[in-house]
Short mmCIF file of N, CA and C in Angstrom, two decimals:
data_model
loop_
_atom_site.label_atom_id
_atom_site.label_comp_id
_atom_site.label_asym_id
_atom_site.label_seq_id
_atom_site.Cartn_x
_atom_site.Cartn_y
_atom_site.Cartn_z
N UNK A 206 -46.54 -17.91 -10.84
CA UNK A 206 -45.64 -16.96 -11.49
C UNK A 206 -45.26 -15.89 -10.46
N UNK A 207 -43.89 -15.85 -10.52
CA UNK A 207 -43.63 -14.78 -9.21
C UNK A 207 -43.76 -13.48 -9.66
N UNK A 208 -43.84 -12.67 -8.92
CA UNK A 208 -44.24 -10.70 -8.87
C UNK A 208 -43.00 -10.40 -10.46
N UNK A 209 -41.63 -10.77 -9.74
CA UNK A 209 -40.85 -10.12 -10.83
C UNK A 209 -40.86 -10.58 -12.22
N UNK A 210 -41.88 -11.72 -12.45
CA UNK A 210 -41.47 -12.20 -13.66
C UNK A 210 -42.73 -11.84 -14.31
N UNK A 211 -44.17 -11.33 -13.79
CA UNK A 211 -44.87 -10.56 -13.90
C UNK A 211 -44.07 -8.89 -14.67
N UNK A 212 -43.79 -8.83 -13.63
CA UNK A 212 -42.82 -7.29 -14.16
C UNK A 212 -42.22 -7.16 -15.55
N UNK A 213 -41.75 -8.58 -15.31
CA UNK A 213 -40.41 -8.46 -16.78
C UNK A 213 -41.72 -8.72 -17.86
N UNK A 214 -42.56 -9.36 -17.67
CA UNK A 214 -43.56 -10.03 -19.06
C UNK A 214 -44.73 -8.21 -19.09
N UNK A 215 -44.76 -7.37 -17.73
CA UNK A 215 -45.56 -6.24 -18.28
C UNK A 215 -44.71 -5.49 -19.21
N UNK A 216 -43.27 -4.54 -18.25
CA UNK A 216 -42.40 -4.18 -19.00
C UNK A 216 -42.10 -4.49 -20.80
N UNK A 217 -41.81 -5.76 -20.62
CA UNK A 217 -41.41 -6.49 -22.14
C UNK A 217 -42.61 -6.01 -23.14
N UNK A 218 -43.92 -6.37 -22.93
CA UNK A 218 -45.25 -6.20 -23.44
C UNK A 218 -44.97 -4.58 -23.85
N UNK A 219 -44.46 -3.77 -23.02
CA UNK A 219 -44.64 -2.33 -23.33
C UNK A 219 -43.67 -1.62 -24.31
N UNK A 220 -42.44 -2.49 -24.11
CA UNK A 220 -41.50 -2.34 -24.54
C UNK A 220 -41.72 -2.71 -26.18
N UNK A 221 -42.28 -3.44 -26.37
CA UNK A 221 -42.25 -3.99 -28.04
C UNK A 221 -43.88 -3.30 -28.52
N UNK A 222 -44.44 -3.03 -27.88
CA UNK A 222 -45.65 -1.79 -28.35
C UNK A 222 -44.91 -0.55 -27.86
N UNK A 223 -44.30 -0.29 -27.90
CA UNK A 223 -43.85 1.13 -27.53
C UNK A 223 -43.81 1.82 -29.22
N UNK A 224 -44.21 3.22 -29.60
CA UNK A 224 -43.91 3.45 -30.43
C UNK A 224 -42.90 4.92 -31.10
N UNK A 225 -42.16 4.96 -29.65
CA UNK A 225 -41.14 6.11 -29.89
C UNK A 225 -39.90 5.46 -28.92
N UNK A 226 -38.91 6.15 -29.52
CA UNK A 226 -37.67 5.88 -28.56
C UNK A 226 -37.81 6.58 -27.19
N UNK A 227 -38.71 7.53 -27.05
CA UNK A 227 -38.41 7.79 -26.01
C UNK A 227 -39.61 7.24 -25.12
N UNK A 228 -40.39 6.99 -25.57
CA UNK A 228 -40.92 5.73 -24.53
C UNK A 228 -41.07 4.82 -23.99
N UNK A 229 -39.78 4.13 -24.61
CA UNK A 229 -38.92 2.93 -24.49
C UNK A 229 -38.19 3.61 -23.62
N UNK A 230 -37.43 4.46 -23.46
CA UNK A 230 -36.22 5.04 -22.88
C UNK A 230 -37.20 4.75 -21.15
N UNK A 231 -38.85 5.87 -21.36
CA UNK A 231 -39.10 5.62 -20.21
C UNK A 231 -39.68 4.38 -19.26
N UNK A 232 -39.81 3.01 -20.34
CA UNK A 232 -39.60 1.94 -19.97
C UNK A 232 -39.00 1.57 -19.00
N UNK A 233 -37.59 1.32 -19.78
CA UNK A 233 -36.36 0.91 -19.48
C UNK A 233 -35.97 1.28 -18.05
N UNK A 234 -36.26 2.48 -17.83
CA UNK A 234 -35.60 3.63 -16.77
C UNK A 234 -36.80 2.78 -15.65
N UNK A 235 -38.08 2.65 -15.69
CA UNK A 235 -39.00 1.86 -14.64
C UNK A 235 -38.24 0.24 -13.91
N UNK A 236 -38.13 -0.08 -15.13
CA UNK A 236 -37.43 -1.63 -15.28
C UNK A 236 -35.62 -1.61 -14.91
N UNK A 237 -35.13 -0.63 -14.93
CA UNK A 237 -33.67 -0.70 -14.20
C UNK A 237 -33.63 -1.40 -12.98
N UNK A 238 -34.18 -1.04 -12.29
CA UNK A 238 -33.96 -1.57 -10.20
C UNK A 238 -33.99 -2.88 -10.37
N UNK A 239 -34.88 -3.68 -11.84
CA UNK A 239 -35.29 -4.73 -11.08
C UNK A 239 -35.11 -5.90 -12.34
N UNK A 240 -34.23 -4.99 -13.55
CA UNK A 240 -33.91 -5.79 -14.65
C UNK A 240 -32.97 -6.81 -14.31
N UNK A 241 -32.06 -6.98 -13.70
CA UNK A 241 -31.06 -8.36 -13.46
C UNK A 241 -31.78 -9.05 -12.88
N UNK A 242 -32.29 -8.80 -11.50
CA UNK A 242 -32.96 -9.70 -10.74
C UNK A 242 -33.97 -10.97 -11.69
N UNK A 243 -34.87 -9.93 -12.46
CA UNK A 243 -35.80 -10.82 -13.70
C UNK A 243 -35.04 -11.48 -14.44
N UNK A 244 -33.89 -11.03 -15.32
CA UNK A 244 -33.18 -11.51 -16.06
C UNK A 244 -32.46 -13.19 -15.08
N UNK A 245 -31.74 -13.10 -13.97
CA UNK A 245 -31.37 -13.92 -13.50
C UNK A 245 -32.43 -15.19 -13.09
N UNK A 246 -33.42 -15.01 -12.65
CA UNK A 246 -34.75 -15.42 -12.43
C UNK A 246 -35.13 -16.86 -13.61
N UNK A 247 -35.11 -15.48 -15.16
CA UNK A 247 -35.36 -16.53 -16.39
C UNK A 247 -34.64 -16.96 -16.83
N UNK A 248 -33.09 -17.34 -16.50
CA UNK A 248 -31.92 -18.03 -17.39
C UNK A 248 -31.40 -18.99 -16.05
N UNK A 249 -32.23 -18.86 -14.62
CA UNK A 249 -31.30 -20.07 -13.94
C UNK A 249 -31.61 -21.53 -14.01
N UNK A 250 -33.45 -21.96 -14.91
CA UNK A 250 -33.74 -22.97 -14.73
C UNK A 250 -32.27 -24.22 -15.01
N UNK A 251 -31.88 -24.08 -16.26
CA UNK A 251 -31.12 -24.87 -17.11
C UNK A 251 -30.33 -24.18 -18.18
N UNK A 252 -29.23 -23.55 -17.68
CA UNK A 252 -27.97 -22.30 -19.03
C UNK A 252 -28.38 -23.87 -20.48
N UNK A 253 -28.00 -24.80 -20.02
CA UNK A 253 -27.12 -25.55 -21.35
C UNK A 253 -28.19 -25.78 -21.97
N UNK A 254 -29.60 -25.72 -21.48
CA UNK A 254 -30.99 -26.17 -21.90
C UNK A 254 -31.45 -24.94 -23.02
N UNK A 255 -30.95 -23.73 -21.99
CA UNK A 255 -31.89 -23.09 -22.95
C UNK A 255 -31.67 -23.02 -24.38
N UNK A 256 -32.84 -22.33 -25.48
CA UNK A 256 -32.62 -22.51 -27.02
C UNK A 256 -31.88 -21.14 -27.11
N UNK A 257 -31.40 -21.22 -27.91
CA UNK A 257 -30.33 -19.93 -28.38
C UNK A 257 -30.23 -20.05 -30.02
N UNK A 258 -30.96 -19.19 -30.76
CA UNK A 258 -31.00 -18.98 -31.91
C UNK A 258 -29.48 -18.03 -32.06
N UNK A 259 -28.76 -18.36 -33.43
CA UNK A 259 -27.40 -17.93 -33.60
C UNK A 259 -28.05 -16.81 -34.90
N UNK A 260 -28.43 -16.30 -34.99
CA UNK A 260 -29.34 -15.05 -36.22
C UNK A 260 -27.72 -14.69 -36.55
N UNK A 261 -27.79 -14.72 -38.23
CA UNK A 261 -26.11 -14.63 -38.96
C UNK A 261 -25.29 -15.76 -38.80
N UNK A 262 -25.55 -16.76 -38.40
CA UNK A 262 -24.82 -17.93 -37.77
C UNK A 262 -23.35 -18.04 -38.91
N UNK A 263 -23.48 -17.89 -40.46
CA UNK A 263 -22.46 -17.95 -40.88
C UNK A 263 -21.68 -18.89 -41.06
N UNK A 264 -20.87 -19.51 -40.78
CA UNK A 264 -20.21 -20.90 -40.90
C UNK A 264 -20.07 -21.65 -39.57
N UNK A 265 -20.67 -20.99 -38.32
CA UNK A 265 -20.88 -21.54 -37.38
C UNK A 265 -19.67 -20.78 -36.24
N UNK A 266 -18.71 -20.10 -36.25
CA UNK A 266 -17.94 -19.64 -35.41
C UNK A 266 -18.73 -19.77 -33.97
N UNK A 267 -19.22 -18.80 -33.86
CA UNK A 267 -20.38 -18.64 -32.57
C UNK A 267 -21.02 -19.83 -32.01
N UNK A 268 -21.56 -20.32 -32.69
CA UNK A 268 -22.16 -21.65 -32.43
C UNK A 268 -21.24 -22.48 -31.70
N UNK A 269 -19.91 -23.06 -32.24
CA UNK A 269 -18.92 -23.64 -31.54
C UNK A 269 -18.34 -23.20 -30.44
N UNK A 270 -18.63 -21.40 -30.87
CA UNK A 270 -18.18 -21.01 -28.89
C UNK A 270 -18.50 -21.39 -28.01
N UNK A 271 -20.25 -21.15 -28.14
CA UNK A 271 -21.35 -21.46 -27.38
C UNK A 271 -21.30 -23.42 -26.70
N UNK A 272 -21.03 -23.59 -27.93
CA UNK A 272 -21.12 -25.43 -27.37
C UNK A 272 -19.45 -25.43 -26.97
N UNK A 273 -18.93 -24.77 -26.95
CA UNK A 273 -17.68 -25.19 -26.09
C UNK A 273 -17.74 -24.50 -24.75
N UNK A 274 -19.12 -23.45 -24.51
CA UNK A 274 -19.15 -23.13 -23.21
C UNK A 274 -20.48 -23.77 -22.65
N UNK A 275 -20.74 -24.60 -23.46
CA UNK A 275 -21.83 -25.76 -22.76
C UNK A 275 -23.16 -25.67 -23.03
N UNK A 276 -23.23 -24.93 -23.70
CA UNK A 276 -24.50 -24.78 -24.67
C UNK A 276 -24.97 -25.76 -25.29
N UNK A 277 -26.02 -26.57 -25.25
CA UNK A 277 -26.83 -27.56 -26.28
C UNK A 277 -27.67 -27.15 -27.16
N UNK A 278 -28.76 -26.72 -27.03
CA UNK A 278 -29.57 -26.20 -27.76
C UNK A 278 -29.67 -24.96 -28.74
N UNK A 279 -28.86 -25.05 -30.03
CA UNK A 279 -28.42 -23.61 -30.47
C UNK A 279 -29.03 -23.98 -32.10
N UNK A 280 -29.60 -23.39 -32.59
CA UNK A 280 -30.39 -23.25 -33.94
C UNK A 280 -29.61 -22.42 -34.74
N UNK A 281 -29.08 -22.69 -35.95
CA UNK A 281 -28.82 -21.45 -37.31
C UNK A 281 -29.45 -20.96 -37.85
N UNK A 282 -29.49 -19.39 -37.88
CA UNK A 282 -29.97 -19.07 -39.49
C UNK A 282 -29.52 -17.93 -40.32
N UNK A 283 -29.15 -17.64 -41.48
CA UNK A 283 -28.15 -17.26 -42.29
C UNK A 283 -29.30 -17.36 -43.80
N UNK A 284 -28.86 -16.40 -44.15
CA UNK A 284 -28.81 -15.65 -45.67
C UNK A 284 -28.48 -16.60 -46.24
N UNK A 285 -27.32 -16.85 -46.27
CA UNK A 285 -26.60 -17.62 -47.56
C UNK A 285 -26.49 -19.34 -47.37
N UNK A 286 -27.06 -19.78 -48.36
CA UNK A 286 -27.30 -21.43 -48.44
C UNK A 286 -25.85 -22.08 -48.10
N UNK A 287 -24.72 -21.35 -49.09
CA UNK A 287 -23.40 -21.91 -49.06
C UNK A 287 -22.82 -21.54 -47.67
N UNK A 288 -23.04 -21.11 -46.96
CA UNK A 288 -22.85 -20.88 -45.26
C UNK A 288 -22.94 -22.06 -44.50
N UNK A 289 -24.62 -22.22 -44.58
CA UNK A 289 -25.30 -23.24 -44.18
C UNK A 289 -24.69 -24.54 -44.33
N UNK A 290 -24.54 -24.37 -45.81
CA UNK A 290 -23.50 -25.77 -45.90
C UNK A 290 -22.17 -26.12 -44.96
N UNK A 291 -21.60 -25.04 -45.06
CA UNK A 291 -20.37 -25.07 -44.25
C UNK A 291 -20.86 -25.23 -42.90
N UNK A 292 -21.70 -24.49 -42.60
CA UNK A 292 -21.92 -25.05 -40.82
C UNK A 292 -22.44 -26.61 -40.53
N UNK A 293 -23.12 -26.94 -41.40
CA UNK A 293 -23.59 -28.09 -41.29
C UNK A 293 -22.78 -29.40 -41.19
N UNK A 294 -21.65 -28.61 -41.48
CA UNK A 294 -20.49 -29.70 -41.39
C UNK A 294 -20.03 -29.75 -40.23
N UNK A 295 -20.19 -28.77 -38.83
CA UNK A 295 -19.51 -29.03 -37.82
C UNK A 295 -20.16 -29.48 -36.71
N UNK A 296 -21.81 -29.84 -36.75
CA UNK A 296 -22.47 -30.75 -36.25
C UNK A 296 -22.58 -29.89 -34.42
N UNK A 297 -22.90 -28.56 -34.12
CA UNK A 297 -23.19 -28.28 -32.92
C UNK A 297 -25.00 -27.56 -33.32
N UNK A 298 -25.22 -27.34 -33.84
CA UNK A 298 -26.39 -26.93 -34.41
C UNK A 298 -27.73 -27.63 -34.36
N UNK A 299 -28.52 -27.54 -33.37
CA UNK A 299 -30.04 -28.63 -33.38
C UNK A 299 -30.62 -28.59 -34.44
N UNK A 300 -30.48 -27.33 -35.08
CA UNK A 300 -30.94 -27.07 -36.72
C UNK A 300 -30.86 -25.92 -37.50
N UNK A 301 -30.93 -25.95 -38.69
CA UNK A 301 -30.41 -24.58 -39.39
C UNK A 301 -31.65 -24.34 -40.43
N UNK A 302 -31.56 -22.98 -40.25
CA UNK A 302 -32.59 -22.73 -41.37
C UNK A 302 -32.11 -21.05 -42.62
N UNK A 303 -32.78 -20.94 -43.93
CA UNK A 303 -32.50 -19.89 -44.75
C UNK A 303 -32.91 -18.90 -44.56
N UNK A 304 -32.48 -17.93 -44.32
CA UNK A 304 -33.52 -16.66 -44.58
C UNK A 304 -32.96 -14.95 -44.53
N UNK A 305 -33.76 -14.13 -44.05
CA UNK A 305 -33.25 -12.82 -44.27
C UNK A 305 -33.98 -12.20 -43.04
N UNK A 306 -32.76 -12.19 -42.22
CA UNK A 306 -32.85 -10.96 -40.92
C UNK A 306 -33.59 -9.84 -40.60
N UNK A 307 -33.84 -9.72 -42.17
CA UNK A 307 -34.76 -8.10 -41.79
C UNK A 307 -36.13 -8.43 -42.50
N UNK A 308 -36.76 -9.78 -42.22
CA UNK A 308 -37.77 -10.61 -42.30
C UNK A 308 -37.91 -10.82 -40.82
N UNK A 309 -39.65 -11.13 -40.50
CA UNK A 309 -40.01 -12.57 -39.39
C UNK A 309 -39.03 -13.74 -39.82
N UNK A 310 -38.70 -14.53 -38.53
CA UNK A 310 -38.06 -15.76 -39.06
C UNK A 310 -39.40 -16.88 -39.00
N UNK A 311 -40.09 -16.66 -38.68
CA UNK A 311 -41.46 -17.45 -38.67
C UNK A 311 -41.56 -18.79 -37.67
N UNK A 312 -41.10 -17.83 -36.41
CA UNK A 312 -40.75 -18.60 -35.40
C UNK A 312 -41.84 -17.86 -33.94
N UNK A 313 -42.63 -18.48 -33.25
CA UNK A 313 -43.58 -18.04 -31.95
C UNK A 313 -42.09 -16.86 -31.12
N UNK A 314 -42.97 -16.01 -30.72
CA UNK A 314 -41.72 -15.12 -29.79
C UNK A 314 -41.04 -15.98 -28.79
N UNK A 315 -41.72 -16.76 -28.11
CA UNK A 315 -40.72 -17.66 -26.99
C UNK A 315 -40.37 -19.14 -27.75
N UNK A 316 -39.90 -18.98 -28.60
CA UNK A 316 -39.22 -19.95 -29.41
C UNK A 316 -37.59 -20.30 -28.18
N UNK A 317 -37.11 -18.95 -28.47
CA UNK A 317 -35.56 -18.93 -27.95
C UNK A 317 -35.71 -17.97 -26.42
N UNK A 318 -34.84 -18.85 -26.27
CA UNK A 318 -34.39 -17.84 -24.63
C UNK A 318 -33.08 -16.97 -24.60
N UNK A 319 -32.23 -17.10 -25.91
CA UNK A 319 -30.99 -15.95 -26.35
C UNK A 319 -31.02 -15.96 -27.25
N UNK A 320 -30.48 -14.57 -28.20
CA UNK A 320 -30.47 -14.51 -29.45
C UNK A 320 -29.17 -14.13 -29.34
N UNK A 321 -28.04 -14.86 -30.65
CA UNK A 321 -26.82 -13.67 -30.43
C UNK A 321 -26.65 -13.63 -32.07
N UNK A 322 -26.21 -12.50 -32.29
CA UNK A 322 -26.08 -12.06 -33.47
C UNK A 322 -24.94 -10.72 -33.23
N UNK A 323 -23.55 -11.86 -34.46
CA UNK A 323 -22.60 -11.37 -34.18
C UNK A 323 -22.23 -11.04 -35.52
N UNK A 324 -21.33 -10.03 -35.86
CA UNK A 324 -20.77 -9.50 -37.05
C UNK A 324 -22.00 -9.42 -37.80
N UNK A 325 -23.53 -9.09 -38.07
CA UNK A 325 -24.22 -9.25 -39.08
C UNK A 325 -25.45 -8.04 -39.08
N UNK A 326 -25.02 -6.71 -37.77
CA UNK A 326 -25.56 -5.60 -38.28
C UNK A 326 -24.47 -4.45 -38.70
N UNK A 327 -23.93 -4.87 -39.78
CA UNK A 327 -23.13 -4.08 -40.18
C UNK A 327 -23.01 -3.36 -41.56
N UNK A 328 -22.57 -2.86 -42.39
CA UNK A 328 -22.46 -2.49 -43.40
C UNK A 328 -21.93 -3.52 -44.86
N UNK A 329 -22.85 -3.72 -45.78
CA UNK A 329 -22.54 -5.00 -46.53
C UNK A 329 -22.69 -6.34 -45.84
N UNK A 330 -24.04 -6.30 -44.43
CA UNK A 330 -24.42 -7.42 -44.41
C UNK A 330 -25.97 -7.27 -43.99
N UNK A 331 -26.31 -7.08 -42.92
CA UNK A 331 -28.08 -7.01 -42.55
C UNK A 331 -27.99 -5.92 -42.57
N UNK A 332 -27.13 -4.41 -42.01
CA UNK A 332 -27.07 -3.80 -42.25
C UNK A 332 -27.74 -2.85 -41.03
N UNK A 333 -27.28 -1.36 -40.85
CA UNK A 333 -27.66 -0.25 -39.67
C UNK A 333 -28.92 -0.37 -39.68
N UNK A 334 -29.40 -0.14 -40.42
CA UNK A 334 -31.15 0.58 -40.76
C UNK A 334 -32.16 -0.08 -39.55
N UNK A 335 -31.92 -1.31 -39.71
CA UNK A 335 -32.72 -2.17 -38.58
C UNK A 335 -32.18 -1.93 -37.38
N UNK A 336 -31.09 -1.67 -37.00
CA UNK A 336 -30.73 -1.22 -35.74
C UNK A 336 -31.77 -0.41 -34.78
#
């Protein structure tokens, strides 16, 4: 395991026990010089490989971006069953599952190597609070 990826796994560790914003802030500010470098490090094995959970997935919009920019490995999960249905119809999805965002999804932390979650911290959907 190289030095920087050490870094990113202490940092990260501190970062999710941190229990004020501003000790995150002074995280972050340690981890600047050397955050891309790590970041580039853990996404060059294989882009199309890695898992990418779509959190809000919705009828799949995103999902189809993603596999039209070469993405394979992309998982759903969404609130609403009748969503699900609809995505399930467009077949880019390794798999989809039900649930509620401001729950565990009951998934190990290195499940995914991206999360994107689009249109679904907003007002009348997962909502600010969790922000």
């Amino acid at each position: 395991m190289s030095a920087q990826i050490k870094h990113s796994n202490l940092y990260l560790t501190q970062a999710r026990s941190s229990l004020s914003a501003q000790d995150r802030m002074k995280i972050y500010d340690k981890w600047a010089a050397t955050y891309n470098d790590e970041a580039t490090v853990k996404s060059s094995d294989n882009p199309a490989k890695s898992g990418i959970l779509d959190a809000g997935c919705g009828t799949g919009l995103v999902g189809q971006a993603l596999a039209s920019a070469g993405a394979e490995v992309i998982d759903g999960y969404d609130l609403s069953a009748a969503m699900l249905m609809v995505v399930d119809q467009i077949d880019v999805y390794r798999s989809l599952a039900q649930g509620d965002l401001a729950q565990r999804i009951g998934k190990a932390d290195d499940t995914y190597d991206i999360m994107t979650c689009v249109g679904t911290f907003t007002s009348g959907h997962v909502g600010l609070i969790l922000l």
